[in-house]
């Protein structure tokens, strides 16, 4: 088995504009989640929907870690605009040391990421099923559960349709309803 000599990580830095002094930095191995998913995890984990990214560039922040020599390199999307480059450099001067501190602490503890939440934390529907105990443990149970949910949904739709047509003005006159169906069938 050949191990990669350079490991890539994704980094997301966020803050609440109302409390700019508090900075949230999270790191995850590249390939396990995206920057957007990590940002969503931060909102859930820190219970703050007002979080904003410090760097909201196209690729986000990437961190390369050399296994052999222990070098760490932060990679940012470079702007073409000179003023945007200067603003990015000012932010980097403040944030880069904090990112490196978090990464070193993560490596010392032997972790591959700083943020992780179970999938049901994002899906309210799945969370409700888990709370009720109504979830599948095997693929066969999952197929049966999906079929059951689909049948329940179809029964609800049939009932809604029947209730709707029962309230129509021709519901009490079946001969008129039959005439309308015949006209539809003949194309008139």
mmCIF file of C-alpha atoms in Angstrom:
data_model
loop_
_atom_site.group_PDB
_atom_site.id
_atom_site.type_symbol
_atom_site.label_atom_id
_atom_site.label_comp_id
_atom_site.label_asym_id
_atom_site.label_seq_id
_atom_site.Cartn_x
_atom_site.Cartn_y
_atom_site.Cartn_z
ATOM 1 C CA UNK A 1 0.000 0.000 0.000
ATOM 2 C CA UNK A 2 1.405 3.378 -0.992
ATOM 3 C CA UNK A 3 0.659 6.286 1.314
ATOM 4 C CA UNK A 4 0.417 9.817 0.010
ATOM 5 C CA UNK A 5 3.365 11.979 0.959
ATOM 6 C CA UNK A 6 1.157 15.077 1.147
ATOM 7 C CA UNK A 7 -2.202 15.099 2.911
ATOM 8 C CA UNK A 8 -4.786 17.715 1.929
ATOM 9 C CA UNK A 9 -7.254 19.219 4.355
ATOM 10 C CA UNK A 10 -10.143 21.643 3.965
ATOM 11 C CA UNK A 11 -10.334 24.579 6.362
ATOM 12 C CA UNK A 12 -13.383 26.705 7.151
ATOM 13 C CA UNK A 13 -13.104 29.881 9.222
ATOM 14 C CA UNK A 14 -16.290 31.615 10.286
ATOM 15 C CA UNK A 15 -17.485 34.280 12.693
ATOM 16 C CA UNK A 16 -20.649 35.993 13.840
ATOM 17 C CA UNK A 17 -20.716 39.635 12.615
ATOM 18 C CA UNK A 18 -22.251 40.637 15.953
ATOM 19 C CA UNK A 19 -19.303 39.037 17.811
ATOM 20 C CA UNK A 20 -16.325 39.381 15.431
ATOM 21 C CA UNK A 21 -13.755 38.581 18.139
ATOM 22 C CA UNK A 22 -14.892 34.931 18.326
ATOM 23 C CA UNK A 23 -13.497 32.907 15.432
ATOM 24 C CA UNK A 24 -14.531 29.312 14.606
ATOM 25 C CA UNK A 25 -11.913 27.253 12.762
ATOM 26 C CA UNK A 26 -12.593 23.700 11.644
ATOM 27 C CA UNK A 27 -10.488 21.306 9.588
ATOM 28 C CA UNK A 28 -11.354 18.068 7.766
ATOM 29 C CA UNK A 29 -9.436 15.738 5.432
ATOM 30 C CA UNK A 30 -10.109 16.493 1.789
ATOM 31 C CA UNK A 31 -12.490 13.980 0.267
ATOM 32 C CA UNK A 32 -14.588 13.451 3.390
ATOM 33 C CA UNK A 33 -16.677 16.629 3.136
ATOM 34 C CA UNK A 34 -16.921 19.918 1.295
ATOM 35 C CA UNK A 35 -16.393 23.450 2.549
ATOM 36 C CA UNK A 36 -20.151 24.059 2.349
ATOM 37 C CA UNK A 37 -20.970 20.976 4.420
ATOM 38 C CA UNK A 38 -18.380 21.975 7.023
ATOM 39 C CA UNK A 39 -19.888 25.459 7.198
ATOM 40 C CA UNK A 40 -23.348 23.939 7.721
ATOM 41 C CA UNK A 41 -21.885 21.713 10.444
ATOM 42 C CA UNK A 42 -20.447 24.785 12.148
ATOM 43 C CA UNK A 43 -23.858 26.455 12.200
ATOM 44 C CA UNK A 44 -25.391 23.366 13.798
ATOM 45 C CA UNK A 45 -22.540 22.629 16.202
ATOM 46 C CA UNK A 46 -22.138 26.174 17.496
ATOM 47 C CA UNK A 47 -25.909 26.876 17.411
ATOM 48 C CA UNK A 48 -25.470 30.098 15.450
ATOM 49 C CA UNK A 49 -27.335 30.659 12.161
ATOM 50 C CA UNK A 50 -25.731 34.098 11.726
ATOM 51 C CA UNK A 51 -22.255 32.700 11.062
ATOM 52 C CA UNK A 52 -20.432 33.994 7.996
ATOM 53 C CA UNK A 53 -17.272 32.732 6.361
ATOM 54 C CA UNK A 54 -14.153 34.835 6.699
ATOM 55 C CA UNK A 55 -12.927 33.687 3.274
ATOM 56 C CA UNK A 56 -15.794 32.882 0.939
ATOM 57 C CA UNK A 57 -13.728 32.262 -2.170
ATOM 58 C CA UNK A 58 -14.457 29.738 -4.864
ATOM 59 C CA UNK A 59 -12.233 26.917 -3.560
ATOM 60 C CA UNK A 60 -11.967 27.931 0.066
ATOM 61 C CA UNK A 61 -8.874 27.345 2.180
ATOM 62 C CA UNK A 62 -6.824 24.204 1.601
ATOM 63 C CA UNK A 63 -4.038 22.966 3.872
ATOM 64 C CA UNK A 64 -1.253 20.706 2.586
ATOM 65 C CA UNK A 65 0.631 18.669 5.184
ATOM 66 C CA UNK A 66 3.878 16.918 4.200
ATOM 67 C CA UNK A 67 4.110 13.586 6.027
ATOM 68 C CA UNK A 68 7.854 13.202 5.601
ATOM 69 C CA UNK A 69 9.093 16.620 6.686
ATOM 70 C CA UNK A 70 6.019 17.958 8.527
ATOM 71 C CA UNK A 71 5.684 21.071 6.357
ATOM 72 C CA UNK A 72 2.367 22.868 6.419
ATOM 73 C CA UNK A 73 1.226 25.077 3.556
ATOM 74 C CA UNK A 74 -2.021 27.038 3.422
ATOM 75 C CA UNK A 75 -3.469 27.550 -0.063
ATOM 76 C CA UNK A 76 -5.941 30.329 -0.810
ATOM 77 C CA UNK A 77 -7.618 31.399 -4.045
ATOM 78 C CA UNK A 78 -5.608 34.375 -5.257
ATOM 79 C CA UNK A 79 -7.525 37.445 -6.394
ATOM 80 C CA UNK A 80 -6.683 39.413 -9.521
ATOM 81 C CA UNK A 81 -7.675 42.716 -7.954
ATOM 82 C CA UNK A 82 -4.781 44.304 -6.049
ATOM 83 C CA UNK A 83 -7.028 45.741 -3.314
ATOM 84 C CA UNK A 84 -8.681 42.349 -2.745
ATOM 85 C CA UNK A 85 -5.209 40.798 -2.478
ATOM 86 C CA UNK A 86 -4.205 43.357 0.174
ATOM 87 C CA UNK A 87 -7.408 42.756 2.152
ATOM 88 C CA UNK A 88 -6.817 39.001 1.966
ATOM 89 C CA UNK A 89 -3.223 39.410 3.180
ATOM 90 C CA UNK A 90 -4.403 41.432 6.199
ATOM 91 C CA UNK A 91 -6.933 38.754 7.116
ATOM 92 C CA UNK A 92 -4.368 36.011 6.579
ATOM 93 C CA UNK A 93 -1.901 37.697 8.939
ATOM 94 C CA UNK A 94 -4.491 37.342 11.723
ATOM 95 C CA UNK A 95 -6.017 33.978 10.837
ATOM 96 C CA UNK A 96 -3.104 31.839 9.560
ATOM 97 C CA UNK A 97 -1.446 31.451 12.995
ATOM 98 C CA UNK A 98 -4.784 30.390 14.502
ATOM 99 C CA UNK A 99 -5.353 27.821 11.737
ATOM 100 C CA UNK A 100 -1.864 26.389 12.280
ATOM 101 C CA UNK A 101 -2.471 26.225 16.037
ATOM 102 C CA UNK A 102 -5.745 24.326 15.558
ATOM 103 C CA UNK A 103 -4.104 21.956 13.036
ATOM 104 C CA UNK A 104 -1.161 21.190 15.326
ATOM 105 C CA UNK A 105 -3.484 20.522 18.250
ATOM 106 C CA UNK A 106 -5.605 18.248 16.025
ATOM 107 C CA UNK A 107 -2.507 16.264 14.935
ATOM 108 C CA UNK A 108 -1.197 15.982 18.509
ATOM 109 C CA UNK A 109 -4.498 14.438 19.574
ATOM 110 C CA UNK A 110 -4.357 12.032 16.607
ATOM 111 C CA UNK A 111 -7.527 13.242 14.887
ATOM 112 C CA UNK A 112 -8.143 13.659 11.150
ATOM 113 C CA UNK A 113 -10.754 16.367 11.635
ATOM 114 C CA UNK A 114 -11.982 18.892 14.173
ATOM 115 C CA UNK A 115 -15.685 18.772 13.427
ATOM 116 C CA UNK A 116 -17.959 15.802 13.009
ATOM 117 C CA UNK A 117 -21.683 15.368 13.480
ATOM 118 C CA UNK A 118 -23.951 12.428 12.719
ATOM 119 C CA UNK A 119 -25.988 12.735 9.534
ATOM 120 C CA UNK A 120 -29.321 12.772 11.354
ATOM 121 C CA UNK A 121 -28.326 16.108 12.888
ATOM 122 C CA UNK A 122 -28.862 17.670 9.438
ATOM 123 C CA UNK A 123 -32.023 15.877 8.425
ATOM 124 C CA UNK A 124 -34.967 16.656 10.686
ATOM 125 C CA UNK A 125 -36.982 13.872 9.029
ATOM 126 C CA UNK A 126 -34.287 11.273 9.743
ATOM 127 C CA UNK A 127 -33.903 12.605 13.288
ATOM 128 C CA UNK A 128 -37.641 12.140 13.914
ATOM 129 C CA UNK A 129 -37.489 8.570 12.590
ATOM 130 C CA UNK A 130 -34.558 7.773 14.860
ATOM 131 C CA UNK A 131 -36.400 9.165 17.864
ATOM 132 C CA UNK A 132 -39.467 7.031 17.087
ATOM 133 C CA UNK A 133 -37.329 3.957 16.426
ATOM 134 C CA UNK A 134 -38.844 3.778 12.938
ATOM 135 C CA UNK A 135 -35.687 3.271 10.909
ATOM 136 C CA UNK A 136 -34.055 0.456 9.003
ATOM 137 C CA UNK A 137 -31.200 -1.630 10.328
ATOM 138 C CA UNK A 138 -30.680 -3.760 7.191
ATOM 139 C CA UNK A 139 -31.132 -3.146 3.446
ATOM 140 C CA UNK A 140 -34.228 -5.385 3.428
ATOM 141 C CA UNK A 141 -35.796 -3.379 6.258
ATOM 142 C CA UNK A 142 -34.934 -0.175 4.404
ATOM 143 C CA UNK A 143 -36.700 -1.376 1.225
ATOM 144 C CA UNK A 144 -39.752 -2.472 3.252
ATOM 145 C CA UNK A 145 -39.826 0.846 5.125
ATOM 146 C CA UNK A 146 -39.616 2.819 1.876
ATOM 147 C CA UNK A 147 -42.439 0.760 0.345
ATOM 148 C CA UNK A 148 -44.560 1.293 3.461
ATOM 149 C CA UNK A 149 -43.942 5.058 3.441
ATOM 150 C CA UNK A 150 -44.732 5.222 -0.282
ATOM 151 C CA UNK A 151 -48.040 3.357 0.189
ATOM 152 C CA UNK A 152 -49.001 5.638 3.095
ATOM 153 C CA UNK A 153 -48.226 8.699 0.973
ATOM 154 C CA UNK A 154 -50.310 7.366 -1.940
ATOM 155 C CA UNK A 155 -53.266 6.608 0.384
ATOM 156 C CA UNK A 156 -53.115 10.168 1.721
ATOM 157 C CA UNK A 157 -53.089 11.570 -1.805
ATOM 158 C CA UNK A 158 -56.089 9.408 -2.807
ATOM 159 C CA UNK A 159 -58.031 10.620 0.208
ATOM 160 C CA UNK A 160 -57.203 14.260 -0.576
ATOM 161 C CA UNK A 161 -58.309 13.758 -4.200
ATOM 162 C CA UNK A 162 -61.574 12.075 -3.171
ATOM 163 C CA UNK A 163 -62.335 14.860 -0.681
ATOM 164 C CA UNK A 164 -61.629 17.489 -3.324
ATOM 165 C CA UNK A 165 -63.930 15.938 -5.931
ATOM 166 C CA UNK A 166 -66.652 15.310 -3.345
ATOM 167 C CA UNK A 167 -66.851 19.074 -2.795
ATOM 168 C CA UNK A 168 -67.240 19.923 -6.490
ATOM 169 C CA UNK A 169 -70.607 21.204 -7.737
ATOM 170 C CA UNK A 170 -71.260 18.081 -9.868
ATOM 171 C CA UNK A 171 -70.558 15.643 -7.048
ATOM 172 C CA UNK A 172 -74.250 15.186 -6.244
ATOM 173 C CA UNK A 173 -75.228 14.780 -9.936
ATOM 174 C CA UNK A 174 -73.517 11.607 -11.207
ATOM 175 C CA UNK A 175 -75.162 11.832 -14.645
ATOM 176 C CA UNK A 176 -73.456 15.218 -15.238
ATOM 177 C CA UNK A 177 -70.112 13.863 -14.045
ATOM 178 C CA UNK A 178 -70.483 10.943 -16.460
ATOM 179 C CA UNK A 179 -71.293 13.344 -19.312
ATOM 180 C CA UNK A 180 -68.180 15.424 -18.512
ATOM 181 C CA UNK A 181 -65.988 12.293 -18.491
ATOM 182 C CA UNK A 182 -67.421 11.212 -21.863
ATOM 183 C CA UNK A 183 -66.746 14.658 -23.336
ATOM 184 C CA UNK A 184 -63.138 14.534 -22.092
ATOM 185 C CA UNK A 185 -62.661 11.077 -23.583
ATOM 186 C CA UNK A 186 -64.036 12.114 -26.976
ATOM 187 C CA UNK A 187 -61.812 15.193 -27.035
ATOM 188 C CA UNK A 188 -64.574 17.866 -27.031
#
